[in-house]
Short mmCIF file of C-alpha atoms and ligand atoms in Angstrom, two decimals:
data_model
loop_
_atom_site.label_atom_id
_atom_site.label_comp_id
_atom_site.label_asym_id
_atom_site.label_seq_id
_atom_site.Cartn_x
_atom_site.Cartn_y
_atom_site.Cartn_z
CA MET A 10 -114.53 -30.90 -119.64
CA SER A 11 -115.07 -29.71 -123.31
CA SER A 12 -112.34 -28.49 -125.27
CA LEU A 13 -114.72 -25.53 -125.96
CA SER A 14 -114.46 -24.38 -122.25
CA GLY A 15 -113.58 -20.75 -122.10
CA LYS A 16 -113.62 -20.30 -125.95
CA ARG A 17 -115.23 -17.37 -127.66
CA ILE A 18 -117.59 -18.45 -130.46
CA LEU A 19 -118.91 -15.95 -132.95
CA LEU A 20 -122.16 -17.42 -134.32
CA GLY A 21 -123.15 -16.04 -137.67
CA ILE A 22 -126.69 -16.68 -138.62
CA SER A 23 -127.79 -16.41 -142.12
CA GLY A 24 -131.43 -16.30 -143.70
CA GLY A 25 -132.32 -20.00 -143.94
CA ILE A 26 -135.26 -22.12 -142.16
CA ALA A 27 -132.87 -24.00 -140.08
CA ALA A 28 -132.14 -20.54 -138.13
CA TYR A 29 -134.99 -21.79 -135.99
CA LYS A 30 -132.52 -24.34 -134.39
CA THR A 31 -130.00 -21.77 -133.50
CA PRO A 32 -131.27 -21.10 -129.97
CA GLU A 33 -130.59 -24.64 -129.00
CA LEU A 34 -127.26 -24.35 -130.69
CA VAL A 35 -126.27 -21.25 -128.55
CA ARG A 36 -127.39 -23.10 -125.45
CA ARG A 37 -125.36 -26.04 -126.21
CA LEU A 38 -122.19 -23.87 -126.94
CA ARG A 39 -122.84 -22.26 -123.52
CA ASP A 40 -123.45 -25.66 -121.93
CA ALA A 41 -120.01 -26.65 -123.20
CA GLY A 42 -118.32 -23.73 -121.48
CA ALA A 43 -118.06 -21.37 -124.37
CA THR A 44 -118.83 -17.58 -124.64
CA VAL A 45 -121.07 -16.80 -127.60
CA ARG A 46 -121.82 -13.55 -129.31
CA VAL A 47 -124.33 -13.46 -132.36
CA VAL A 48 -124.26 -11.81 -135.74
CA MET A 49 -127.38 -12.24 -137.72
CA THR A 50 -128.02 -10.99 -141.37
CA HIS A 51 -131.07 -9.19 -142.21
CA ALA A 52 -132.59 -12.24 -143.81
CA ALA A 53 -131.95 -14.39 -140.71
CA THR A 54 -134.06 -11.82 -138.75
CA THR A 55 -137.23 -12.63 -140.87
CA PHE A 56 -136.77 -16.32 -139.46
CA ILE A 57 -135.96 -15.77 -135.79
CA THR A 58 -135.83 -12.49 -133.72
CA PRO A 59 -132.58 -10.91 -132.28
CA LEU A 60 -134.32 -10.77 -128.97
CA THR A 61 -134.37 -14.75 -128.77
CA LEU A 62 -130.75 -15.03 -129.73
CA GLN A 63 -129.90 -12.16 -127.14
CA ALA A 64 -131.73 -13.95 -124.38
CA THR A 65 -129.96 -17.38 -125.12
CA SER A 66 -126.59 -16.03 -125.71
CA GLY A 67 -126.58 -13.31 -122.83
CA ASN A 68 -124.97 -11.05 -125.29
CA PRO A 69 -126.37 -8.27 -127.46
CA VAL A 70 -127.01 -9.45 -131.12
CA HIS A 71 -125.23 -7.60 -133.83
CA THR A 72 -127.04 -7.06 -137.25
CA GLU A 73 -125.72 -3.74 -138.63
CA LEU A 74 -122.41 -3.19 -140.60
CA LEU A 75 -122.08 0.42 -139.50
CA ASP A 76 -122.69 0.46 -135.81
CA HIS A 77 -122.84 3.69 -133.94
CA THR A 78 -122.37 1.98 -130.74
CA ALA A 79 -119.28 0.16 -131.57
CA GLU A 80 -115.70 1.82 -130.94
CA ALA A 81 -114.83 4.11 -133.76
CA GLY A 82 -118.06 2.97 -135.59
CA MET A 83 -116.21 -0.07 -136.99
CA GLY A 84 -118.15 -2.93 -135.35
CA HIS A 85 -116.93 -5.40 -137.70
CA ILE A 86 -113.33 -4.76 -137.04
CA GLU A 87 -114.14 -5.03 -133.24
CA LEU A 88 -115.90 -8.24 -133.67
CA SER A 89 -113.49 -9.88 -136.04
CA ARG A 90 -110.88 -9.32 -133.39
CA TRP A 91 -113.03 -11.27 -130.53
CA PRO A 92 -113.67 -14.79 -131.47
CA ASP A 93 -111.44 -18.05 -131.20
CA ALA A 94 -113.77 -19.29 -134.05
CA VAL A 95 -116.40 -18.34 -136.23
CA LEU A 96 -119.40 -20.67 -136.89
CA ILE A 97 -121.98 -19.71 -139.48
CA ALA A 98 -125.17 -21.68 -139.14
CA PRO A 99 -127.12 -22.10 -141.06
CA ALA A 100 -124.90 -21.19 -144.16
CA THR A 101 -126.94 -20.59 -147.11
CA ALA A 102 -126.08 -20.89 -150.85
CA ASN A 103 -126.04 -17.26 -150.96
CA ARG A 104 -123.76 -16.81 -147.85
CA MET A 105 -121.33 -19.53 -149.32
CA ALA A 106 -121.34 -17.48 -152.66
CA ARG A 107 -120.63 -14.15 -150.80
CA LEU A 108 -117.82 -15.76 -148.84
CA ALA A 109 -116.25 -17.51 -151.76
CA VAL A 110 -116.35 -14.15 -153.67
CA GLY A 111 -115.07 -12.07 -150.84
CA LEU A 112 -118.21 -9.58 -150.75
CA ALA A 113 -118.16 -6.97 -148.01
CA ASP A 114 -121.57 -5.67 -148.01
CA ASP A 115 -123.03 -6.85 -144.63
CA LEU A 116 -121.59 -7.26 -141.24
CA LEU A 117 -121.14 -11.01 -141.43
CA SER A 118 -119.34 -11.17 -144.75
CA THR A 119 -117.04 -8.13 -143.79
CA LEU A 120 -116.05 -9.47 -140.30
CA CYS A 121 -115.18 -12.77 -141.96
CA LEU A 122 -112.96 -10.91 -144.33
CA ALA A 123 -111.15 -9.04 -141.49
CA LEU A 124 -110.77 -12.16 -139.42
CA ALA A 125 -107.28 -12.65 -138.09
CA GLU A 126 -105.11 -15.49 -139.52
CA GLY A 127 -105.61 -18.64 -137.62
CA VAL A 128 -108.88 -18.13 -136.48
CA PRO A 129 -111.03 -21.03 -137.86
CA LEU A 130 -114.00 -20.19 -139.94
CA CYS A 131 -116.71 -22.84 -139.97
CA LEU A 132 -119.89 -23.19 -141.92
CA ALA A 133 -122.87 -25.54 -141.48
CA PRO A 134 -124.54 -25.42 -144.92
CA ALA A 135 -128.20 -25.64 -144.99
CA MET A 136 -130.13 -25.55 -148.40
CA ASN A 137 -132.23 -27.40 -150.86
CA HIS A 138 -130.32 -30.55 -152.03
CA ARG A 139 -130.45 -29.32 -155.60
CA MET A 140 -129.02 -26.05 -154.64
CA TRP A 141 -126.20 -27.88 -152.66
CA SER A 142 -125.22 -30.04 -155.57
CA ALA A 143 -125.60 -27.16 -158.04
CA PRO A 144 -122.10 -26.78 -159.94
CA ALA A 145 -121.87 -23.12 -158.58
CA THR A 146 -122.42 -24.12 -154.85
CA MET A 147 -119.88 -27.04 -155.41
CA HIS A 148 -117.24 -24.71 -156.90
CA ASN A 149 -117.86 -22.21 -153.89
CA ARG A 150 -117.54 -25.20 -151.69
CA ASP A 151 -114.31 -26.16 -153.04
CA THR A 152 -112.92 -22.58 -153.03
CA LEU A 153 -113.65 -22.33 -149.45
CA LEU A 154 -112.25 -25.68 -148.36
CA ALA A 155 -109.13 -24.65 -150.48
CA ARG A 156 -108.99 -21.46 -148.35
CA GLY A 157 -108.98 -23.76 -145.03
CA VAL A 158 -112.84 -23.05 -144.33
CA HIS A 159 -114.28 -25.88 -142.29
CA LEU A 160 -117.56 -27.23 -143.39
CA PHE A 161 -119.65 -29.17 -140.90
CA GLY A 162 -122.37 -31.15 -142.84
CA PRO A 163 -124.58 -30.84 -144.51
CA THR A 164 -126.58 -34.30 -143.81
CA ASN A 165 -128.96 -36.22 -145.55
CA GLY A 166 -132.82 -36.35 -144.81
CA PRO A 167 -136.14 -34.76 -145.36
CA GLN A 168 -135.87 -30.95 -146.13
CA ALA A 169 -138.19 -28.10 -145.27
CA CYS A 170 -139.29 -27.89 -148.94
CA GLY A 171 -140.81 -31.42 -148.76
CA GLU A 172 -138.14 -33.00 -150.65
CA VAL A 173 -135.38 -35.58 -149.41
CA GLY A 174 -131.54 -35.13 -149.71
CA LEU A 175 -128.19 -33.75 -148.87
CA GLY A 176 -128.72 -30.16 -147.58
CA ARG A 177 -130.04 -30.46 -143.97
CA MET A 178 -128.10 -28.40 -141.31
CA GLU A 179 -126.32 -30.64 -138.81
CA GLU A 180 -127.96 -30.88 -135.57
CA PRO A 181 -126.93 -28.47 -132.88
CA GLN A 182 -125.29 -31.05 -130.67
CA HIS A 183 -123.26 -32.47 -133.57
CA LEU A 184 -122.17 -28.88 -134.50
CA VAL A 185 -120.86 -28.26 -131.10
CA GLU A 186 -119.00 -31.57 -131.19
CA ASP A 187 -117.58 -30.64 -134.61
CA LEU A 188 -116.28 -27.33 -133.12
CA ALA A 189 -115.04 -28.74 -130.08
CA ARG A 190 -112.66 -31.12 -132.23
CA LEU A 191 -111.03 -27.86 -133.48
CA PHE A 192 -109.78 -27.22 -129.92
CA VAL A 193 -108.51 -30.63 -129.10
CA ARG A 194 -105.34 -30.56 -127.18
CA PRO A 195 -102.45 -32.94 -128.30
CA TRP A 196 -102.52 -34.42 -124.82
CA LEU A 197 -101.59 -37.75 -125.83
CA ALA A 198 -98.61 -36.78 -128.26
CA GLY A 199 -95.74 -39.27 -127.75
CA GLN A 200 -98.24 -41.86 -126.16
CA SER A 201 -98.58 -45.12 -127.84
CA LEU A 202 -102.16 -46.64 -127.37
CA LEU A 203 -103.56 -50.16 -127.79
CA ILE A 204 -107.38 -50.33 -128.05
CA THR A 205 -109.61 -53.30 -128.48
CA ALA A 206 -113.14 -52.74 -130.19
CA GLY A 207 -116.11 -54.68 -131.31
CA PRO A 208 -117.32 -58.10 -130.73
CA THR A 209 -115.50 -61.28 -130.96
CA ARG A 210 -117.15 -64.50 -132.71
CA GLU A 211 -116.57 -67.86 -131.35
CA ALA A 212 -117.14 -70.72 -133.96
CA LEU A 213 -119.56 -73.58 -133.33
CA ASP A 214 -119.20 -74.78 -136.74
CA PRO A 215 -118.02 -73.31 -140.15
CA VAL A 216 -121.18 -71.27 -140.54
CA ARG A 217 -122.36 -70.48 -137.06
CA PHE A 218 -120.88 -68.57 -134.04
CA LEU A 219 -121.41 -67.14 -130.74
CA SER A 220 -121.11 -63.29 -130.49
CA ASN A 221 -122.96 -60.08 -129.22
CA ARG A 222 -124.35 -56.88 -130.27
CA SER A 223 -121.22 -54.74 -130.08
CA SER A 224 -120.76 -52.58 -133.24
CA GLY A 225 -117.39 -51.45 -132.34
CA LYS A 226 -118.58 -47.60 -132.46
CA MET A 227 -117.20 -46.96 -128.75
CA GLY A 228 -113.81 -48.37 -129.66
CA TYR A 229 -113.56 -46.65 -133.01
CA ALA A 230 -114.42 -43.39 -131.45
CA LEU A 231 -111.72 -43.92 -128.77
CA ALA A 232 -109.17 -44.56 -131.61
CA ALA A 233 -110.13 -41.71 -133.78
CA ALA A 234 -110.10 -39.51 -130.71
CA ALA A 235 -106.76 -40.59 -129.35
CA ALA A 236 -105.13 -40.26 -132.97
CA ALA A 237 -106.58 -36.73 -133.06
CA MET A 238 -104.86 -35.90 -129.82
CA GLY A 239 -101.53 -36.91 -131.03
CA ALA A 240 -101.26 -40.64 -130.07
CA GLN A 241 -99.96 -43.57 -132.04
CA VAL A 242 -102.86 -45.84 -131.91
CA THR A 243 -103.28 -49.56 -132.81
CA LEU A 244 -106.87 -50.93 -133.11
CA VAL A 245 -107.31 -54.60 -132.44
CA THR A 246 -110.90 -55.14 -133.56
CA GLY A 247 -113.40 -57.95 -133.80
CA PRO A 248 -115.64 -57.98 -136.90
CA THR A 249 -117.43 -54.72 -137.57
CA SER A 250 -118.62 -52.66 -140.62
CA LEU A 251 -116.85 -49.55 -139.55
CA PRO A 252 -114.26 -47.71 -141.73
CA THR A 253 -110.69 -47.59 -140.08
CA PRO A 254 -110.18 -43.92 -138.42
CA PRO A 255 -107.56 -41.65 -139.88
CA ASN A 256 -104.08 -42.34 -138.77
CA VAL A 257 -104.91 -45.59 -136.81
CA ARG A 258 -103.33 -49.00 -137.27
CA ARG A 259 -105.93 -51.49 -137.68
CA ILE A 260 -105.56 -55.35 -136.90
CA ASP A 261 -108.57 -57.44 -137.70
CA VAL A 262 -109.26 -60.45 -135.54
CA VAL A 263 -112.29 -62.77 -135.07
CA SER A 264 -112.08 -64.87 -131.80
CA ALA A 265 -111.10 -63.84 -128.17
CA GLN A 266 -107.95 -66.15 -128.63
CA GLU A 267 -107.03 -64.30 -131.91
CA MET A 268 -107.69 -60.92 -130.08
CA LEU A 269 -105.48 -61.94 -127.19
CA GLY A 270 -102.66 -62.97 -129.54
CA ALA A 271 -102.91 -59.75 -131.38
CA VAL A 272 -102.95 -57.61 -128.15
CA LEU A 273 -99.74 -59.61 -126.86
CA ASP A 274 -97.87 -58.97 -130.09
CA HIS A 275 -98.50 -55.13 -129.79
CA ILE A 276 -98.67 -54.27 -126.14
CA ARG A 277 -94.86 -53.90 -125.99
CA ASP A 278 -93.83 -50.21 -125.81
CA CYS A 279 -97.64 -49.23 -125.21
CA GLY A 280 -98.23 -46.67 -122.54
CA ILE A 281 -101.95 -47.12 -122.41
CA PHE A 282 -104.25 -50.12 -123.06
CA ILE A 283 -108.07 -49.56 -123.49
CA ALA A 284 -110.05 -52.81 -123.65
CA CYS A 285 -113.37 -51.56 -124.98
CA ALA A 286 -114.10 -55.03 -127.01
CA ALA A 287 -116.98 -57.03 -126.02
CA VAL A 288 -115.00 -60.26 -125.80
CA ALA A 289 -116.82 -63.39 -125.56
CA ASP A 290 -116.47 -64.99 -121.94
CA TYR A 291 -117.04 -68.61 -123.23
CA ARG A 292 -116.45 -70.48 -126.47
CA PRO A 293 -117.54 -73.75 -127.75
CA VAL A 294 -115.17 -76.42 -126.40
CA VAL A 295 -115.30 -78.00 -129.86
CA THR A 296 -115.95 -76.39 -133.06
CA ALA A 297 -117.59 -78.79 -135.41
CA PRO A 298 -115.64 -79.23 -138.71
CA HIS A 299 -119.01 -79.41 -140.76
CA LYS A 300 -122.31 -77.72 -140.30
CA ILE A 301 -124.08 -79.08 -137.37
CA LYS A 302 -127.34 -81.17 -138.57
CA LYS A 303 -130.47 -80.93 -136.68
CA GLN A 304 -130.87 -84.03 -134.41
CA GLY A 305 -133.96 -85.99 -133.41
CA GLU A 306 -134.23 -84.01 -130.00
CA ASN A 307 -136.06 -80.70 -129.64
CA THR A 308 -133.17 -79.38 -127.42
CA MET A 309 -129.54 -79.17 -127.91
CA ALA A 310 -126.93 -78.53 -125.25
CA LEU A 311 -123.67 -76.72 -125.99
CA VAL A 312 -120.62 -77.30 -124.05
CA LEU A 313 -118.59 -74.15 -123.28
CA GLU A 314 -115.39 -73.14 -121.85
CA ARG A 315 -114.04 -69.94 -120.57
CA THR A 316 -111.96 -67.66 -122.86
CA GLU A 317 -108.79 -66.00 -121.74
CA ASP A 318 -109.36 -62.70 -119.93
CA ILE A 319 -107.47 -60.35 -122.30
CA VAL A 320 -107.37 -57.10 -120.05
CA ALA A 321 -106.55 -59.14 -116.90
CA THR A 322 -103.67 -60.75 -118.72
CA VAL A 323 -102.32 -57.22 -119.73
CA SER A 324 -102.91 -56.07 -116.24
CA ALA A 325 -100.62 -58.91 -115.12
CA LEU A 326 -97.78 -58.37 -117.40
CA PRO A 327 -94.67 -57.34 -115.45
CA GLN A 328 -94.11 -54.24 -117.40
CA ARG A 329 -97.66 -53.20 -117.71
CA PRO A 330 -99.16 -50.05 -119.53
CA PHE A 331 -101.90 -47.75 -117.89
CA VAL A 332 -104.90 -50.33 -118.06
CA VAL A 333 -108.38 -49.09 -118.91
CA GLY A 334 -111.45 -51.76 -118.88
CA PHE A 335 -114.87 -51.28 -119.76
CA ALA A 336 -117.84 -52.86 -117.70
CA ALA A 337 -121.05 -53.47 -119.55
CA GLU A 338 -123.87 -53.97 -117.14
CA THR A 339 -127.67 -54.43 -116.95
CA GLU A 340 -127.71 -54.22 -113.11
CA GLN A 341 -125.68 -52.86 -110.17
CA LEU A 342 -123.42 -50.78 -112.40
CA GLU A 343 -121.29 -49.37 -109.78
CA ALA A 344 -120.87 -52.27 -107.62
CA ASN A 345 -120.06 -54.56 -110.75
CA ALA A 346 -117.71 -52.14 -112.15
CA LEU A 347 -115.86 -51.53 -109.01
CA LYS A 348 -115.33 -55.50 -108.68
CA LYS A 349 -113.84 -55.30 -112.22
CA LEU A 350 -111.51 -52.62 -111.20
CA HIS A 351 -110.33 -54.66 -108.33
CA ASN A 352 -110.59 -58.26 -109.94
CA LYS A 353 -108.89 -57.47 -113.30
CA GLY A 354 -106.23 -55.20 -111.89
CA LEU A 355 -107.44 -52.15 -113.80
CA ASP A 356 -105.95 -48.49 -113.45
CA MET A 357 -109.61 -47.26 -114.42
CA VAL A 358 -112.96 -48.86 -115.27
CA VAL A 359 -115.50 -47.34 -117.60
CA ALA A 360 -118.94 -48.62 -116.79
CA ASN A 361 -121.74 -48.42 -119.20
CA TRP A 362 -125.51 -49.64 -119.03
CA VAL A 363 -126.23 -52.05 -121.69
CA GLY A 364 -129.47 -53.70 -122.95
CA GLY A 365 -131.44 -50.30 -123.30
CA GLU A 366 -131.42 -47.74 -126.03
CA ILE A 367 -127.75 -46.73 -125.59
CA GLY A 368 -124.62 -48.78 -124.97
CA PHE A 369 -124.49 -51.56 -127.57
CA GLU A 370 -124.92 -50.24 -131.27
CA SER A 371 -126.26 -46.78 -130.47
CA ASP A 372 -124.30 -43.64 -131.58
CA ASP A 373 -124.76 -42.47 -127.75
CA ASN A 374 -123.44 -43.60 -124.47
CA ALA A 375 -123.34 -42.55 -120.85
CA LEU A 376 -120.24 -43.45 -118.82
CA GLN A 377 -119.50 -43.94 -115.08
CA ILE A 378 -115.69 -43.80 -114.70
CA TYR A 379 -113.98 -45.15 -111.65
CA TRP A 380 -110.39 -45.56 -110.34
CA ALA A 381 -108.67 -45.88 -107.12
CA GLY A 382 -109.96 -42.86 -105.01
CA GLY A 383 -112.14 -41.13 -107.64
CA GLN A 384 -114.98 -41.11 -110.12
CA LYS A 385 -116.30 -39.02 -112.84
CA ILE A 386 -119.86 -39.33 -114.49
CA LEU A 387 -120.36 -38.54 -118.25
CA ALA A 388 -124.02 -37.90 -119.17
CA ARG A 389 -125.47 -39.13 -122.35
CA ALA A 390 -123.49 -37.86 -125.40
CA ARG A 391 -122.32 -38.99 -128.87
CA LYS A 392 -119.68 -41.73 -128.53
CA SER A 393 -117.29 -39.42 -130.49
CA ALA A 394 -117.60 -36.70 -128.07
CA LEU A 395 -117.39 -38.89 -124.82
CA ALA A 396 -114.18 -40.50 -126.37
CA TYR A 397 -112.42 -37.33 -126.07
CA THR A 398 -113.38 -36.57 -122.33
CA LEU A 399 -112.44 -40.07 -121.46
CA LEU A 400 -109.23 -39.74 -123.09
CA GLU A 401 -108.59 -36.42 -121.40
CA LEU A 402 -109.23 -37.94 -118.21
CA ILE A 403 -106.73 -40.77 -118.78
CA ALA A 404 -104.25 -38.14 -119.84
CA ALA A 405 -104.80 -36.16 -116.71
CA ARG A 406 -104.51 -39.43 -114.52
CA LEU A 407 -101.33 -40.29 -116.11
CA ASN A 408 -99.86 -36.72 -115.61
CA PRO A 409 -101.83 -34.73 -113.23
CA GLY A 410 -100.07 -31.52 -113.90
CA LEU A 411 -101.93 -31.52 -117.23
CA HIS A 412 -105.19 -30.51 -115.85
CA PRO A 413 -105.51 -30.34 -112.08
CA GLY A 414 -109.04 -30.71 -111.06
CA LEU A 415 -110.05 -33.04 -113.88
CA THR A 416 -109.60 -36.27 -111.84
CA SER A 417 -110.98 -34.94 -108.73
CA GLY A 418 -113.93 -36.67 -107.09
CA HIS A 419 -114.26 -39.39 -104.49
CA ILE A 420 -115.83 -42.78 -104.71
CA PRO A 421 -117.19 -44.92 -101.93
CA THR A 422 -114.91 -47.42 -100.52
CA PRO A 423 -113.43 -49.73 -103.06
CA ALA A 424 -115.72 -53.00 -103.36
CA PRO A 425 -114.11 -56.00 -101.50
CA THR A 426 -112.80 -58.72 -103.33
CA GLY A 427 -115.45 -61.07 -104.77
CA ALA A 428 -116.19 -63.50 -107.33
CA THR A 429 -114.88 -62.43 -110.72
CA ALA A 430 -117.37 -60.18 -112.12
O1 LIG B 30 -119.28 -51.49 -129.67
P1 LIG B 30 -120.43 -50.51 -129.36
O2 LIG B 30 -121.76 -51.13 -130.04
O3 LIG B 30 -120.14 -49.13 -129.58
O4 LIG B 30 -120.88 -50.79 -127.81
C1 LIG B 30 -119.89 -50.39 -126.88
C2 LIG B 30 -119.88 -51.47 -125.65
C3 LIG B 30 -120.99 -51.45 -124.90
C4 LIG B 30 -119.49 -52.74 -126.23
C5 LIG B 30 -118.54 -50.90 -124.70
O5 LIG B 30 -118.83 -49.62 -124.20
C6 LIG B 30 -118.14 -51.85 -123.71
O6 LIG B 30 -118.88 -51.78 -122.58
N1 LIG B 30 -117.19 -52.88 -123.83
C7 LIG B 30 -116.99 -53.69 -122.98
C8 LIG B 30 -117.91 -54.86 -123.13
C9 LIG B 30 -117.81 -56.05 -122.15
O7 LIG B 30 -117.32 -57.07 -122.72
O8 LIG B 30 -117.84 -55.70 -120.94
P2 LIG B 30 -117.66 -56.83 -119.66
O9 LIG B 30 -118.17 -56.36 -118.57
O10 LIG B 30 -118.14 -58.44 -120.28
O11 LIG B 30 -115.97 -57.08 -119.57
C10 LIG B 30 -115.12 -56.35 -118.82
C11 LIG B 30 -113.90 -55.99 -119.42
O12 LIG B 30 -113.19 -57.12 -119.68
C12 LIG B 30 -113.96 -55.30 -120.67
O13 LIG B 30 -112.87 -54.33 -120.81
C13 LIG B 30 -113.84 -56.28 -121.73
O14 LIG B 30 -113.05 -55.89 -122.92
C14 LIG B 30 -112.85 -57.21 -120.96
N2 LIG B 30 -112.62 -58.66 -121.32
C15 LIG B 30 -113.84 -59.53 -121.08
C16 LIG B 30 -113.70 -60.80 -121.30
C17 LIG B 30 -112.59 -61.39 -121.84
N3 LIG B 30 -112.35 -62.56 -122.08
N4 LIG B 30 -111.42 -60.56 -122.03
C18 LIG B 30 -111.45 -59.39 -121.91
O15 LIG B 30 -110.58 -58.61 -121.84
#
């Protein structure tokens, strides 16, 4: 369930080449459950026809300031009363300048002036990178930011003019996610969450270790989303190159043993534990004190021992939080995930395929979530977006009154007890 579900989004399109992406943007907004109405500037209609936007939005497209068909001939006022948010995409340098100055010489700028207090105005800038970095545009950007306008992008990359730089419009799916974040509900307010993320490293000698491909992106996305949803978040992380999300307390660890220690140190008073880290299952029995030298033989055997199972340890605590484990699988996703749900004593297991193009390292993932008596499948999306949906689901499991229906859906008979997966 997206936070955009049921929201009224007014999409303003100004005259830039990125306007060709707006039918997809409209489609994705509607897929997220929003109702969309479109206002185009005259310049925008030279890049893409109003008919295309009418067909994709399912609503008439507005282009004229003085609209004879609108009530009392004041279409801009009617339109300004309608939306829950306004998104202007693409927002050209000219459009930003008009908004910064407060011009009211076309429908889009006029309705932005007339917008009710509290209705977010969001811009997705798109222009040549020199135009973006020009002092006048920077000044307008700062003026708009100081007024509380939200800026989504621009991003870096090849531009329509053939140059490369900062000035590309954010991709439609990312704009939808940015917009959705504005409507996130504080469903985790008052909750304390402990999340593990990233890989662990098990030392062989002072310079070598056993590890895996986890980048930490999924766990960090969960930490960022949980903090945005009002929770107090502690992130116990293996080595990654990611910045700490805002309002998140971060504890860096290296090995599985250190991760277990940090988790046990901070688990008290936590209502929710999410084990997203890719913890090594085995570590070398002996860590050599000096760099291991090549031997005469062509092969070399490592003797490994099991690491502590962190999530199972937390599940077994006498005063345990709501425990969510992940299952990273390359085969039999559902069966293996259900085994982990059972064998590790989880309240919920989040299964993802790994070894392909999503899962480890990628910005995207796809999740199959199971709990006793229910399941939810979340199709491929950015980890940052999936994190919100997963946390909403967890919040709804803890408090079914929050969102009846979110946690409905039955699963087959739980897997029988078997070998630890
Ligand atoms: O970090 P990214 O690049 O964004 O990739 C995300 C991810 C693929 C790592 C993530 O989505 C994920 O699947 N994390 C769990 C990886 C994993 O170790 O899965 P597993 O099936 O081997 O372990 C099952 C569960 O037991 C996990 O919750 C794991 O954290 C936990 N575990 C495992 C071993 C151990 N010694 N202690 C544990 O707590």
